[in-house]
Amino acid sequence: MKMRTRMTAATLRPRSGLQIQSDPQSHGPVVEEIEGLIKVFKDGFVERPQIMPCVSSSLPSGVGVASKDTVFDRFTNVWARFYVPTYQGKCKINNKLPLVVYFHGGGFCAGSPAWSCYHEFLARLAMKANICIASVNYRLAPENPLPAAYEDGFRVLKWLKQQALLSRDLPTTEWWRRRCNFTRVFLAGDSAGANIAHNLAARLASNNAFEAMSLRPLGFKGTILVQPFFSGEVRIESEKNLVQPPRSPLSLETADTYWRLALPSGSDRDHPWCNPVMAYSKGFYNDLDDLKLPPTLVCISENDILRDRNLQFCQTLVTAGKVVERVVYEGVGHAFQILSKSEIAQAQTEEMMLHIESFINQ
């Protein structure tokens, strides 16, 4: 079934700024829907209401961070929004900073670096943690089911390799490139974006880290997974018994719909891209004991249906001798750091940023 897309309001697209328009009434009944986020019609037409404002890369001068969009592939519209601190109290302005390659959430089916919630969160994180960030726009399902998002992520890493080589071999005036320490790269993301970050890290660590070596001089130092989006056919405790409030960004029903739209046709939730614990038990990424995974920080929310799936994932890595740091944030749910303005969410977001800063600089 060929997928076609309609955005019901304009979204940022650096290559053109255009949106595709069509009449949804001509496309038959809705066959899959996540209220307010996505509708998939019988003929493959896809509609995404603009649930979140999309903003340009500009930031107020007082933020202390510069931001700009860079397009990697105009044909697939893969691009990134870069964030670079413009002054620091912790180091000289000319010092090079770690680079975090960040993938947004949205169940593989929604989201953008241009969403205001991500723009605000990552600008703050860049300043507080004193890091450069590349926030990646990747192709979305169901028009582009997995592994499209993984391949886009790997394409971005190859592009960054070329930038690193340019910085090494030639003097650079590129505003963001001259600030990045390409030998200290971290893969990161939240929810589906954390899933992408982990799958990229596992790919780079497999086959004696052959692909990681092919990306030199990039040096991959760690993975930061915020509420990683995993699942499985057998329900576990938090999936079965953790009741979500009506406006929760992720219920069990919503999660299942995302996976139906994102996974290859005919797959179930025990697919290796969805269920990493089963993937490792079956040697999907080689034997886990031999996999050269970098240190991993996993940020877990106490009230998230993914909580126990995330804890299980951490335990699997620890049992295999991997370096894992896990933090459980009490009293908050999925995506609290970008969607909730409550007092407890704001306090826990500050804690999360401190944990990320500490993990990167350890």
PDB file of C-alpha atoms in Angstrom, residues 163-272:
ATOM      1  CA  GLN A 163      32.791  17.132   8.584  1.00  0.00           C
ATOM      2  CA  ALA A 164      35.267  15.764  11.106  1.00  0.00           C
ATOM      3  CA  LEU A 165      37.762  15.023   8.345  1.00  0.00           C
ATOM      4  CA  LEU A 166      37.359  18.540   6.980  1.00  0.00           C
ATOM      5  CA  SER A 167      37.947  20.000  10.436  1.00  0.00           C
ATOM      6  CA  ARG A 168      41.060  17.887  10.880  1.00  0.00           C
ATOM      7  CA  ASP A 169      42.617  18.572   7.492  1.00  0.00           C
ATOM      8  CA  LEU A 170      41.635  22.175   6.847  1.00  0.00           C
ATOM      9  CA  PRO A 171      41.065  25.309   8.955  1.00  0.00           C
ATOM     10  CA  THR A 172      37.321  25.770   9.330  1.00  0.00           C
ATOM     11  CA  THR A 173      35.154  28.822   9.746  1.00  0.00           C
ATOM     12  CA  GLU A 174      31.943  26.719   9.901  1.00  0.00           C
ATOM     13  CA  TRP A 175      30.223  28.127  12.973  1.00  0.00           C
ATOM     14  CA  TRP A 176      29.284  24.795  14.590  1.00  0.00           C
ATOM     15  CA  ARG A 177      32.070  22.563  13.279  1.00  0.00           C
ATOM     16  CA  ARG A 178      34.870  24.517  14.900  1.00  0.00           C
ATOM     17  CA  ARG A 179      33.272  23.973  18.336  1.00  0.00           C
ATOM     18  CA  CYS A 180      32.751  20.178  18.087  1.00  0.00           C
ATOM     19  CA  ASN A 181      35.078  17.571  19.527  1.00  0.00           C
ATOM     20  CA  PHE A 182      34.399  14.804  17.004  1.00  0.00           C
ATOM     21  CA  THR A 183      36.353  12.309  19.083  1.00  0.00           C
ATOM     22  CA  ARG A 184      33.671  12.587  21.804  1.00  0.00           C
ATOM     23  CA  VAL A 185      30.348  11.738  20.184  1.00  0.00           C
ATOM     24  CA  PHE A 186      27.267  10.522  22.087  1.00  0.00           C
ATOM     25  CA  LEU A 187      24.164   8.974  20.538  1.00  0.00           C
ATOM     26  CA  ALA A 188      20.988  10.080  22.306  1.00  0.00           C
ATOM     27  CA  GLY A 189      17.233  10.360  22.030  1.00  0.00           C
ATOM     28  CA  ASP A 190      13.937  10.012  23.819  1.00  0.00           C
ATOM     29  CA  SER A 191      11.252   7.356  23.302  1.00  0.00           C
ATOM     30  CA  ALA A 192      11.427   6.211  19.655  1.00  0.00           C
ATOM     31  CA  GLY A 193      14.513   8.394  19.292  1.00  0.00           C
ATOM     32  CA  ALA A 194      16.178   6.454  22.116  1.00  0.00           C
ATOM     33  CA  ASN A 195      15.310   3.259  20.258  1.00  0.00           C
ATOM     34  CA  ILE A 196      17.102   4.683  17.187  1.00  0.00           C
ATOM     35  CA  ALA A 197      20.127   5.679  19.267  1.00  0.00           C
ATOM     36  CA  HIS A 198      20.391   2.203  20.797  1.00  0.00           C
ATOM     37  CA  ASN A 199      20.004   0.393  17.489  1.00  0.00           C
ATOM     38  CA  LEU A 200      22.713   2.579  15.958  1.00  0.00           C
ATOM     39  CA  ALA A 201      24.994   1.911  18.923  1.00  0.00           C
ATOM     40  CA  ALA A 202      24.394  -1.839  18.608  1.00  0.00           C
ATOM     41  CA  ARG A 203      25.086  -1.701  14.869  1.00  0.00           C
ATOM     42  CA  LEU A 204      28.342   0.165  15.458  1.00  0.00           C
ATOM     43  CA  ALA A 205      29.356  -2.304  18.192  1.00  0.00           C
ATOM     44  CA  SER A 206      28.667  -5.483  16.192  1.00  0.00           C
ATOM     45  CA  ASN A 207      31.095  -7.375  13.939  1.00  0.00           C
ATOM     46  CA  ASN A 208      34.062  -6.332  16.072  1.00  0.00           C
ATOM     47  CA  ALA A 209      32.981  -2.699  15.782  1.00  0.00           C
ATOM     48  CA  PHE A 210      33.822  -2.689  12.078  1.00  0.00           C
ATOM     49  CA  GLU A 211      31.291   0.047  11.205  1.00  0.00           C
ATOM     50  CA  ALA A 212      32.384   2.215  14.125  1.00  0.00           C
ATOM     51  CA  MET A 213      35.951   2.006  12.822  1.00  0.00           C
ATOM     52  CA  SER A 214      34.704   2.937   9.352  1.00  0.00           C
ATOM     53  CA  LEU A 215      33.404   6.206  10.801  1.00  0.00           C
ATOM     54  CA  ARG A 216      36.719   7.370  12.214  1.00  0.00           C
ATOM     55  CA  PRO A 217      37.759   9.975  13.248  1.00  0.00           C
ATOM     56  CA  LEU A 218      34.365  10.026  15.009  1.00  0.00           C
ATOM     57  CA  GLY A 219      34.784   8.568  18.489  1.00  0.00           C
ATOM     58  CA  PHE A 220      31.638   7.137  20.092  1.00  0.00           C
ATOM     59  CA  LYS A 221      31.835   7.513  23.854  1.00  0.00           C
ATOM     60  CA  GLY A 222      28.352   6.691  25.086  1.00  0.00           C
ATOM     61  CA  THR A 223      24.628   6.330  24.539  1.00  0.00           C
ATOM     62  CA  ILE A 224      21.935   8.364  26.333  1.00  0.00           C
ATOM     63  CA  LEU A 225      18.508   6.734  26.253  1.00  0.00           C
ATOM     64  CA  VAL A 226      15.565   8.694  27.675  1.00  0.00           C
ATOM     65  CA  GLN A 227      12.481   6.491  28.192  1.00  0.00           C
ATOM     66  CA  PRO A 228      13.511   4.167  25.311  1.00  0.00           C
ATOM     67  CA  PHE A 229      10.587   2.862  23.261  1.00  0.00           C
ATOM     68  CA  PHE A 230      10.732  -0.945  23.454  1.00  0.00           C
ATOM     69  CA  SER A 231       8.020  -3.592  23.642  1.00  0.00           C
ATOM     70  CA  GLY A 232       7.326  -7.312  23.328  1.00  0.00           C
ATOM     71  CA  GLU A 233       4.489  -9.733  22.727  1.00  0.00           C
ATOM     72  CA  VAL A 234       4.374 -10.831  26.376  1.00  0.00           C
ATOM     73  CA  ARG A 235       3.150  -7.969  28.561  1.00  0.00           C
ATOM     74  CA  ILE A 236       5.154  -7.111  31.660  1.00  0.00           C
ATOM     75  CA  GLU A 237       4.070  -5.474  34.902  1.00  0.00           C
ATOM     76  CA  SER A 238       4.021  -1.753  34.127  1.00  0.00           C
ATOM     77  CA  GLU A 239       2.413  -2.407  30.728  1.00  0.00           C
ATOM     78  CA  LYS A 240      -0.397  -4.412  32.307  1.00  0.00           C
ATOM     79  CA  ASN A 241      -1.066  -2.511  35.509  1.00  0.00           C
ATOM     80  CA  LEU A 242       0.157   1.075  35.244  1.00  0.00           C
ATOM     81  CA  VAL A 243      -2.983   3.084  34.483  1.00  0.00           C
ATOM     82  CA  GLN A 244      -2.324   6.217  32.440  1.00  0.00           C
ATOM     83  CA  PRO A 245      -4.210   9.533  32.802  1.00  0.00           C
ATOM     84  CA  PRO A 246      -6.475  10.506  29.859  1.00  0.00           C
ATOM     85  CA  ARG A 247      -3.950  12.964  28.371  1.00  0.00           C
ATOM     86  CA  SER A 248      -0.921  10.707  28.735  1.00  0.00           C
ATOM     87  CA  PRO A 249       1.323  10.857  25.631  1.00  0.00           C
ATOM     88  CA  LEU A 250       1.782   7.078  25.701  1.00  0.00           C
ATOM     89  CA  SER A 251      -0.801   4.454  26.571  1.00  0.00           C
ATOM     90  CA  LEU A 252      -0.492   0.751  25.804  1.00  0.00           C
ATOM     91  CA  GLU A 253      -2.997   1.098  22.965  1.00  0.00           C
ATOM     92  CA  THR A 254      -1.073   4.026  21.494  1.00  0.00           C
ATOM     93  CA  ALA A 255       2.229   2.158  21.763  1.00  0.00           C
ATOM     94  CA  ASP A 256       0.791  -0.868  19.971  1.00  0.00           C
ATOM     95  CA  THR A 257      -0.502   1.343  17.157  1.00  0.00           C
ATOM     96  CA  TYR A 258       2.889   2.975  16.712  1.00  0.00           C
ATOM     97  CA  TRP A 259       4.513  -0.439  16.402  1.00  0.00           C
ATOM     98  CA  ARG A 260       1.965  -1.655  13.855  1.00  0.00           C
ATOM     99  CA  LEU A 261       2.727   1.401  11.733  1.00  0.00           C
ATOM    100  CA  ALA A 262       6.504   1.369  12.178  1.00  0.00           C
ATOM    101  CA  LEU A 263       7.565  -2.281  11.935  1.00  0.00           C
ATOM    102  CA  PRO A 264       7.993  -4.090   8.606  1.00  0.00           C
ATOM    103  CA  SER A 265       4.814  -5.705   7.305  1.00  0.00           C
ATOM    104  CA  GLY A 266       4.061  -9.015   9.000  1.00  0.00           C
ATOM    105  CA  SER A 267       6.251  -8.341  12.057  1.00  0.00           C
ATOM    106  CA  ASP A 268       5.111  -8.596  15.659  1.00  0.00           C
ATOM    107  CA  ARG A 269       6.402  -6.870  18.788  1.00  0.00           C
ATOM    108  CA  ASP A 270       9.109  -9.485  19.302  1.00  0.00           C
ATOM    109  CA  HIS A 271      10.898  -8.177  16.238  1.00  0.00           C
ATOM    110  CA  PRO A 272      14.540  -7.401  17.189  1.00  0.00           C
TER     111      PRO A 272
END
